[in-house]
PDB file of C-alpha atoms in Angstrom:
ATOM      1  CA  SER A   1      -8.825  -8.659  10.652  1.00 79.00           C
ATOM      2  CA  PHE A   2     -11.369  -7.095   8.321  1.00 90.00           C
ATOM      3  CA  GLU A   3     -12.169  -7.056   4.597  1.00 96.00           C
ATOM      4  CA  LEU A   4     -12.726  -4.373   1.981  1.00 97.00           C
ATOM      5  CA  THR A   5     -14.716  -5.138  -1.180  1.00 98.00           C
ATOM      6  CA  GLN A   6     -14.394  -3.266  -4.466  1.00 98.00           C
ATOM      7  CA  PRO A   7     -15.950  -3.910  -7.889  1.00 98.00           C
ATOM      8  CA  PRO A   8     -13.373  -5.487 -10.231  1.00 98.00           C
ATOM      9  CA  SER A   9     -14.014  -2.976 -12.986  1.00 98.00           C
ATOM     10  CA  VAL A  10     -15.683   0.323 -13.782  1.00 98.00           C
ATOM     11  CA  SER A  11     -16.034   1.830 -17.243  1.00 98.00           C
ATOM     12  CA  VAL A  12     -16.817   5.437 -18.064  1.00 98.00           C
ATOM     13  CA  SER A  13     -16.750   7.716 -21.101  1.00 98.00           C
ATOM     14  CA  PRO A  14     -14.413  10.708 -21.209  1.00 98.00           C
ATOM     15  CA  GLY A  15     -15.846  13.745 -19.453  1.00 97.00           C
ATOM     16  CA  GLN A  16     -18.192  11.733 -17.258  1.00 98.00           C
ATOM     17  CA  THR A  17     -17.849  11.050 -13.533  1.00 98.00           C
ATOM     18  CA  ALA A  18     -16.415   7.721 -12.422  1.00 98.00           C
ATOM     19  CA  ARG A  19     -17.357   6.347  -9.025  1.00 98.00           C
ATOM     20  CA  ILE A  20     -15.634   3.424  -7.307  1.00 98.00           C
ATOM     21  CA  THR A  21     -17.024   1.950  -4.110  1.00 98.00           C
ATOM     22  CA  CYS A  22     -15.293   0.210  -1.226  1.00 98.00           C
ATOM     23  CA  SER A  23     -17.421  -1.697   1.250  1.00 98.00           C
ATOM     24  CA  GLY A  24     -16.514  -3.005   4.685  1.00 96.00           C
ATOM     25  CA  ASP A  25     -18.232  -3.481   8.011  1.00 94.00           C
ATOM     26  CA  ALA A  26     -15.348  -1.787   9.822  1.00 92.00           C
ATOM     27  CA  LEU A  27     -15.428   1.414   7.772  1.00 94.00           C
ATOM     28  CA  PRO A  28     -17.792   3.391  10.031  1.00 91.00           C
ATOM     29  CA  ASN A  29     -15.023   3.354  12.648  1.00 91.00           C
ATOM     30  CA  GLN A  30     -11.957   3.692  10.419  1.00 93.00           C
ATOM     31  CA  PHE A  31     -10.594   6.054   7.791  1.00 95.00           C
ATOM     32  CA  THR A  32     -10.341   5.082   4.119  1.00 97.00           C
ATOM     33  CA  SER A  33      -7.536   5.997   1.746  1.00 98.00           C
ATOM     34  CA  TRP A  34      -7.357   5.549  -2.018  1.00 98.00           C
ATOM     35  CA  TYR A  35      -4.402   4.791  -4.300  1.00 98.00           C
ATOM     36  CA  GLN A  36      -3.973   5.005  -8.065  1.00 98.00           C
ATOM     37  CA  GLN A  37      -1.671   2.498  -9.758  1.00 98.00           C
ATOM     38  CA  LYS A  38      -0.701   2.638 -13.416  1.00 98.00           C
ATOM     39  CA  PRO A  39       0.939  -0.348 -15.161  1.00 97.00           C
ATOM     40  CA  GLY A  40       4.501  -0.981 -14.083  1.00 96.00           C
ATOM     41  CA  GLN A  41       4.429   1.756 -11.466  1.00 97.00           C
ATOM     42  CA  ALA A  42       4.128   1.960  -7.707  1.00 98.00           C
ATOM     43  CA  PRO A  43       0.781   3.114  -6.308  1.00 98.00           C
ATOM     44  CA  VAL A  44       0.212   6.797  -5.565  1.00 98.00           C
ATOM     45  CA  LEU A  45      -1.878   8.103  -2.678  1.00 98.00           C
ATOM     46  CA  VAL A  46      -4.766  10.186  -4.049  1.00 98.00           C
ATOM     47  CA  ILE A  47      -7.182  10.413  -1.083  1.00 98.00           C
ATOM     48  CA  TYR A  48      -6.642   9.964   2.674  1.00 97.00           C
ATOM     49  CA  LYS A  49      -8.831  10.302   5.761  1.00 96.00           C
ATOM     50  CA  ASP A  50     -11.895   9.547   3.606  1.00 97.00           C
ATOM     51  CA  SER A  51     -11.882  12.814   1.663  1.00 98.00           C
ATOM     52  CA  GLU A  52      -8.572  14.656   1.999  1.00 97.00           C
ATOM     53  CA  ARG A  53      -6.390  15.227  -1.082  1.00 98.00           C
ATOM     54  CA  PRO A  54      -2.598  15.151  -0.741  1.00 96.00           C
ATOM     55  CA  SER A  55      -0.678  18.079  -2.116  1.00 95.00           C
ATOM     56  CA  GLY A  56      -0.437  17.912  -5.898  1.00 95.00           C
ATOM     57  CA  ILE A  57      -3.482  15.684  -6.421  1.00 97.00           C
ATOM     58  CA  LEU A  58      -6.025  17.030  -8.869  1.00 94.00           C
ATOM     59  CA  GLU A  59      -9.267  18.552  -7.567  1.00 96.00           C
ATOM     60  CA  ARG A  60     -11.128  16.219  -9.945  1.00 97.00           C
ATOM     61  CA  PHE A  61     -10.388  13.452  -7.443  1.00 98.00           C
ATOM     62  CA  SER A  62     -12.639  13.244  -4.381  1.00 98.00           C
ATOM     63  CA  GLY A  63     -13.659  10.849  -1.653  1.00 98.00           C
ATOM     64  CA  SER A  64     -16.641  10.397   0.620  1.00 98.00           C
ATOM     65  CA  THR A  65     -18.037   7.874   3.040  1.00 97.00           C
ATOM     66  CA  SER A  66     -21.437   6.807   4.242  1.00 96.00           C
ATOM     67  CA  GLY A  67     -21.890   3.999   6.714  1.00 95.00           C
ATOM     68  CA  THR A  68     -20.070   0.887   5.540  1.00 96.00           C
ATOM     69  CA  THR A  69     -19.264   2.253   2.082  1.00 98.00           C
ATOM     70  CA  ALA A  70     -16.524   4.624   0.967  1.00 98.00           C
ATOM     71  CA  THR A  71     -16.688   6.125  -2.508  1.00 98.00           C
ATOM     72  CA  PHE A  72     -13.929   7.512  -4.699  1.00 98.00           C
ATOM     73  CA  ALA A  73     -14.964   9.757  -7.580  1.00 98.00           C
ATOM     74  CA  ILE A  74     -13.217  11.282 -10.561  1.00 98.00           C
ATOM     75  CA  SER A  75     -15.080  14.092 -12.270  1.00 98.00           C
ATOM     76  CA  GLY A  76     -14.431  14.939 -15.905  1.00 98.00           C
ATOM     77  CA  VAL A  77     -12.620  11.645 -16.505  1.00 98.00           C
ATOM     78  CA  GLN A  78      -9.716  11.753 -18.935  1.00 97.00           C
ATOM     79  CA  ALA A  79      -7.819   9.019 -20.714  1.00 97.00           C
ATOM     80  CA  GLU A  80      -4.887   9.527 -18.328  1.00 97.00           C
ATOM     81  CA  ASP A  81      -7.098   8.462 -15.407  1.00 98.00           C
ATOM     82  CA  GLU A  82      -7.221   4.900 -16.692  1.00 98.00           C
ATOM     83  CA  ALA A  83      -5.569   2.831 -13.941  1.00 98.00           C
ATOM     84  CA  ASP A  84      -6.180   0.451 -11.071  1.00 98.00           C
ATOM     85  CA  TYR A  85      -7.566   2.023  -7.903  1.00 98.00           C
ATOM     86  CA  TYR A  86      -7.276   0.519  -4.420  1.00 98.00           C
ATOM     87  CA  CYS A  87      -8.978   1.461  -1.179  1.00 98.00           C
ATOM     88  CA  GLN A  88      -7.155   0.911   2.110  1.00 98.00           C
ATOM     89  CA  SER A  89      -7.889   1.144   5.803  1.00 97.00           C
ATOM     90  CA  ALA A  90      -6.154   0.405   9.114  1.00 95.00           C
ATOM     91  CA  ASP A  91      -7.575  -0.889  12.383  1.00 91.00           C
ATOM     92  CA  THR A  92      -6.718  -0.531  16.066  1.00 91.00           C
ATOM     93  CA  SER A  93      -4.607  -3.707  16.046  1.00 92.00           C
ATOM     94  CA  GLY A  94      -2.286  -2.052  13.533  1.00 92.00           C
ATOM     95  CA  SER A  95      -3.374  -4.151  10.567  1.00 95.00           C
ATOM     96  CA  VAL A  96      -3.591  -2.542   7.139  1.00 96.00           C
ATOM     97  CA  VAL A  97      -6.007  -3.949   4.591  1.00 97.00           C
ATOM     98  CA  PHE A  98      -6.386  -3.175   0.878  1.00 98.00           C
ATOM     99  CA  GLY A  99      -9.461  -3.712  -1.214  1.00 98.00           C
ATOM    100  CA  GLY A 100      -9.089  -6.055  -4.170  1.00 98.00           C
ATOM    101  CA  GLY A 101      -8.696  -3.166  -6.591  1.00 98.00           C
ATOM    102  CA  THR A 102     -10.847  -1.713  -9.363  1.00 98.00           C
ATOM    103  CA  ARG A 103      -9.701  -1.291 -12.932  1.00 98.00           C
ATOM    104  CA  LEU A 104     -11.003   1.953 -14.362  1.00 98.00           C
ATOM    105  CA  THR A 105     -11.447   1.871 -18.128  1.00 98.00           C
ATOM    106  CA  VAL A 106     -11.998   5.067 -20.078  1.00 98.00           C
ATOM    107  CA  LEU A 107     -14.089   4.164 -23.104  1.00 96.00           C
TER     108      LEU A 107
ATOM    109  CA  GLN B   1      13.565  14.658  -1.616  1.00 90.00           C
ATOM    110  CA  VAL B   2      12.813  11.410   0.168  1.00 92.00           C
ATOM    111  CA  HIS B   3      13.593   8.238  -1.722  1.00 96.00           C
ATOM    112  CA  LEU B   4      13.086   4.556  -0.910  1.00 97.00           C
ATOM    113  CA  GLN B   5      15.038   1.836  -2.685  1.00 97.00           C
ATOM    114  CA  GLU B   6      14.537  -1.899  -2.307  1.00 98.00           C
ATOM    115  CA  SER B   7      17.430  -4.317  -2.720  1.00 98.00           C
ATOM    116  CA  GLY B   8      17.882  -8.061  -2.463  1.00 97.00           C
ATOM    117  CA  PRO B   9      17.890 -11.296  -4.480  1.00 97.00           C
ATOM    118  CA  GLY B  10      15.449 -11.526  -7.358  1.00 97.00           C
ATOM    119  CA  LEU B  11      15.329 -15.322  -7.163  1.00 98.00           C
ATOM    120  CA  VAL B  12      14.767 -17.423  -4.058  1.00 98.00           C
ATOM    121  CA  LYS B  13      14.460 -21.201  -3.861  1.00 98.00           C
ATOM    122  CA  PRO B  14      11.366 -22.822  -2.336  1.00 98.00           C
ATOM    123  CA  SER B  15      11.608 -23.414   1.432  1.00 98.00           C
ATOM    124  CA  GLU B  16      14.363 -20.795   1.757  1.00 98.00           C
ATOM    125  CA  THR B  17      14.200 -17.305   3.275  1.00 98.00           C
ATOM    126  CA  LEU B  18      13.434 -14.152   1.302  1.00 98.00           C
ATOM    127  CA  SER B  19      15.415 -11.155   2.542  1.00 98.00           C
ATOM    128  CA  LEU B  20      15.005  -7.594   1.316  1.00 98.00           C
ATOM    129  CA  THR B  21      16.332  -4.249   2.483  1.00 98.00           C
ATOM    130  CA  CYS B  22      14.918  -0.779   1.915  1.00 98.00           C
ATOM    131  CA  ASP B  23      17.361   2.133   1.965  1.00 96.00           C
ATOM    132  CA  VAL B  24      15.886   5.460   3.060  1.00 95.00           C
ATOM    133  CA  SER B  25      17.457   8.649   1.740  1.00 93.00           C
ATOM    134  CA  GLY B  26      16.447  12.251   2.243  1.00 90.00           C
ATOM    135  CA  SER B  27      14.682  11.605   5.544  1.00 85.00           C
ATOM    136  CA  SER B  28      15.523  10.488   9.033  1.00 85.00           C
ATOM    137  CA  ILE B  29      14.332   6.942   9.606  1.00 86.00           C
ATOM    138  CA  SER B  30      13.887   7.909  13.244  1.00 79.00           C
ATOM    139  CA  SER B  31      11.231  10.486  12.450  1.00 80.00           C
ATOM    140  CA  ASN B  32       7.621   9.846  13.432  1.00 85.00           C
ATOM    141  CA  TYR B  33       6.965   7.600  10.482  1.00 91.00           C
ATOM    142  CA  TYR B  34       6.134   3.955  10.117  1.00 93.00           C
ATOM    143  CA  TRP B  35       8.043   1.847   7.569  1.00 95.00           C
ATOM    144  CA  GLY B  36       6.306  -0.990   5.809  1.00 96.00           C
ATOM    145  CA  TRP B  37       6.350  -3.703   3.184  1.00 98.00           C
ATOM    146  CA  ILE B  38       3.593  -4.428   0.657  1.00 98.00           C
ATOM    147  CA  ARG B  39       3.622  -7.031  -2.087  1.00 98.00           C
ATOM    148  CA  GLN B  40       1.768  -7.588  -5.347  1.00 98.00           C
ATOM    149  CA  PRO B  41       1.730 -10.969  -7.118  1.00 98.00           C
ATOM    150  CA  PRO B  42       1.840 -10.679 -10.916  1.00 97.00           C
ATOM    151  CA  GLY B  43      -1.531  -9.499 -12.218  1.00 96.00           C
ATOM    152  CA  GLU B  44      -3.052  -9.354  -8.738  1.00 98.00           C
ATOM    153  CA  GLY B  45      -3.818  -6.808  -6.046  1.00 98.00           C
ATOM    154  CA  LEU B  46      -1.866  -5.295  -3.173  1.00 98.00           C
ATOM    155  CA  GLU B  47      -1.205  -7.192   0.048  1.00 98.00           C
ATOM    156  CA  TRP B  48       0.159  -5.522   3.175  1.00 98.00           C
ATOM    157  CA  ILE B  49       2.914  -7.616   4.764  1.00 98.00           C
ATOM    158  CA  GLY B  50       3.829  -5.618   7.835  1.00 97.00           C
ATOM    159  CA  THR B  51       5.120  -2.405   9.378  1.00 96.00           C
ATOM    160  CA  VAL B  52       7.815  -1.319  11.794  1.00 95.00           C
ATOM    161  CA  TYR B  53       7.978   1.900  13.809  1.00 91.00           C
ATOM    162  CA  HIS B  54      11.388   3.482  14.399  1.00 84.00           C
ATOM    163  CA  SER B  55      11.168   2.318  18.027  1.00 86.00           C
ATOM    164  CA  GLY B  56      11.087  -1.263  16.777  1.00 89.00           C
ATOM    165  CA  THR B  57       7.388  -1.898  17.386  1.00 93.00           C
ATOM    166  CA  THR B  58       6.039  -4.142  14.647  1.00 96.00           C
ATOM    167  CA  TYR B  59       2.654  -4.952  13.130  1.00 96.00           C
ATOM    168  CA  TYR B  60       2.180  -7.953  10.840  1.00 97.00           C
ATOM    169  CA  ASN B  61      -0.459  -9.307   8.487  1.00 97.00           C
ATOM    170  CA  PRO B  62      -2.106 -12.102  10.514  1.00 96.00           C
ATOM    171  CA  SER B  63      -1.959 -14.432   7.498  1.00 97.00           C
ATOM    172  CA  LEU B  64       1.846 -14.053   7.253  1.00 98.00           C
ATOM    173  CA  LYS B  65       2.741 -13.419  10.881  1.00 97.00           C
ATOM    174  CA  SER B  66       4.283 -16.837  11.528  1.00 97.00           C
ATOM    175  CA  ARG B  67       6.806 -16.357   8.668  1.00 98.00           C
ATOM    176  CA  VAL B  68       7.536 -12.611   8.693  1.00 98.00           C
ATOM    177  CA  SER B  69      10.053 -10.458  10.491  1.00 98.00           C
ATOM    178  CA  ILE B  70      10.584  -6.745   9.868  1.00 98.00           C
ATOM    179  CA  SER B  71      13.332  -4.749  11.537  1.00 96.00           C
ATOM    180  CA  VAL B  72      14.773  -1.253  11.372  1.00 93.00           C
ATOM    181  CA  ASP B  73      18.401  -0.161  11.596  1.00 89.00           C
ATOM    182  CA  THR B  74      18.436   3.550  12.333  1.00 81.00           C
ATOM    183  CA  SER B  75      22.231   3.796  12.142  1.00 84.00           C
ATOM    184  CA  LYS B  76      22.249   2.404   8.615  1.00 81.00           C
ATOM    185  CA  LYS B  77      19.068   4.209   7.574  1.00 91.00           C
ATOM    186  CA  HIS B  78      17.368   1.105   6.321  1.00 94.00           C
ATOM    187  CA  PHE B  79      14.686  -1.381   7.276  1.00 96.00           C
ATOM    188  CA  SER B  80      14.477  -5.020   6.332  1.00 97.00           C
ATOM    189  CA  LEU B  81      12.062  -7.825   5.547  1.00 98.00           C
ATOM    190  CA  ARG B  82      12.550 -11.530   6.159  1.00 98.00           C
ATOM    191  CA  LEU B  83      10.006 -14.067   4.948  1.00 98.00           C
ATOM    192  CA  THR B  84      10.775 -17.681   5.768  1.00 98.00           C
ATOM    193  CA  SER B  85       9.750 -20.965   4.146  1.00 98.00           C
ATOM    194  CA  VAL B  86       8.776 -19.357   0.856  1.00 98.00           C
ATOM    195  CA  THR B  87       6.728 -21.073  -1.851  1.00 98.00           C
ATOM    196  CA  ALA B  88       5.746 -20.138  -5.390  1.00 98.00           C
ATOM    197  CA  THR B  89       2.782 -18.192  -3.996  1.00 98.00           C
ATOM    198  CA  ASP B  90       5.248 -15.719  -2.483  1.00 98.00           C
ATOM    199  CA  THR B  91       6.353 -14.668  -5.977  1.00 98.00           C
ATOM    200  CA  ALA B  92       5.508 -10.981  -6.208  1.00 98.00           C
ATOM    201  CA  VAL B  93       6.722  -7.435  -6.622  1.00 98.00           C
ATOM    202  CA  TYR B  94       7.739  -6.301  -3.144  1.00 98.00           C
ATOM    203  CA  PHE B  95       7.368  -2.610  -2.323  1.00 98.00           C
ATOM    204  CA  CYS B  96       8.851  -0.850   0.658  1.00 98.00           C
ATOM    205  CA  ALA B  97       6.915   2.166   1.825  1.00 97.00           C
ATOM    206  CA  ARG B  98       6.627   4.995   4.314  1.00 96.00           C
ATOM    207  CA  GLU B  99       3.458   5.231   6.342  1.00 95.00           C
ATOM    208  CA  THR B 100       2.387   8.413   8.017  1.00 92.00           C
ATOM    209  CA  GLY B 101      -0.330   9.102  10.560  1.00 88.00           C
ATOM    210  CA  THR B 102      -1.013  10.514  13.984  1.00 85.00           C
ATOM    211  CA  ASN B 103      -1.681   7.006  15.277  1.00 87.00           C
ATOM    212  CA  ILE B 104      -1.873   3.452  13.967  1.00 87.00           C
ATOM    213  CA  VAL B 105      -5.470   3.836  12.808  1.00 88.00           C
ATOM    214  CA  THR B 106      -4.842   6.933  10.683  1.00 90.00           C
ATOM    215  CA  ARG B 107      -1.827   5.473   8.846  1.00 91.00           C
ATOM    216  CA  VAL B 108      -1.612   5.984   5.116  1.00 94.00           C
ATOM    217  CA  ILE B 109       1.153   5.092   2.685  1.00 96.00           C
ATOM    218  CA  ASP B 110       2.447   8.376   1.361  1.00 95.00           C
ATOM    219  CA  LEU B 111       5.674   7.191  -0.231  1.00 96.00           C
ATOM    220  CA  TRP B 112       6.535   4.000  -2.098  1.00 98.00           C
ATOM    221  CA  GLY B 113       9.718   2.441  -3.414  1.00 98.00           C
ATOM    222  CA  GLN B 114       9.761   1.436  -7.064  1.00 97.00           C
ATOM    223  CA  GLY B 115       9.281  -2.221  -6.150  1.00 98.00           C
ATOM    224  CA  THR B 116      11.411  -5.285  -6.794  1.00 98.00           C
ATOM    225  CA  LEU B 117      10.283  -8.565  -8.323  1.00 98.00           C
ATOM    226  CA  VAL B 118      11.108 -11.641  -6.285  1.00 98.00           C
ATOM    227  CA  THR B 119      10.532 -14.993  -7.929  1.00 98.00           C
ATOM    228  CA  VAL B 120      10.392 -18.191  -5.914  1.00 98.00           C
ATOM    229  CA  SER B 121      11.597 -21.052  -8.054  1.00 97.00           C
ATOM    230  CA  SER B 122      14.107 -23.881  -7.974  1.00 97.00           C
TER     231      SER B 122
END
């Protein structure tokens, strides 16, 4: 199997851009997805295939990848964006792995 | 609209078997989707448990593989999870989910159930 590493927390002021990284040696050969989870709720897919947004997801949300690091960004952060964010990838054996999650705090 | 709903006991005794079912409504369970289980211990992150394709092909988390079984019943439009020999560390919210993708590497979880808390305690 493989591992994905995220920072435990990121803090940003309203209106700024928040960036959350996800690192893993397998990422150059696999796609990364991102999920938003608010307290007491199920996660919601916000980015798939590194940078694609599902229908209904705000344009403020974006994803990119470079080498072994995938990055999720929220531009013009708002209080409602405060949540836990998880990266996820799948390998050729069929295994799915999640990063440890990052808590985004809007100051 | 597609909806997933978990059901099963909320309390399981140590060493016993945890069994959950996920009912799928609004979609054919035989479509080209994968159906999976993910869990989240209280205050912790997400852990993928395993996935079943409508054909019955399964994929399991290597760390749980010896205790996990996931099956699909297309006639009843549900899929199920069995986790044997549970301990307190298996206490978690268990989510059922739909995975979509052109192949196993491109899979993403595009639909989640609301989750059900299962506590392992005597």
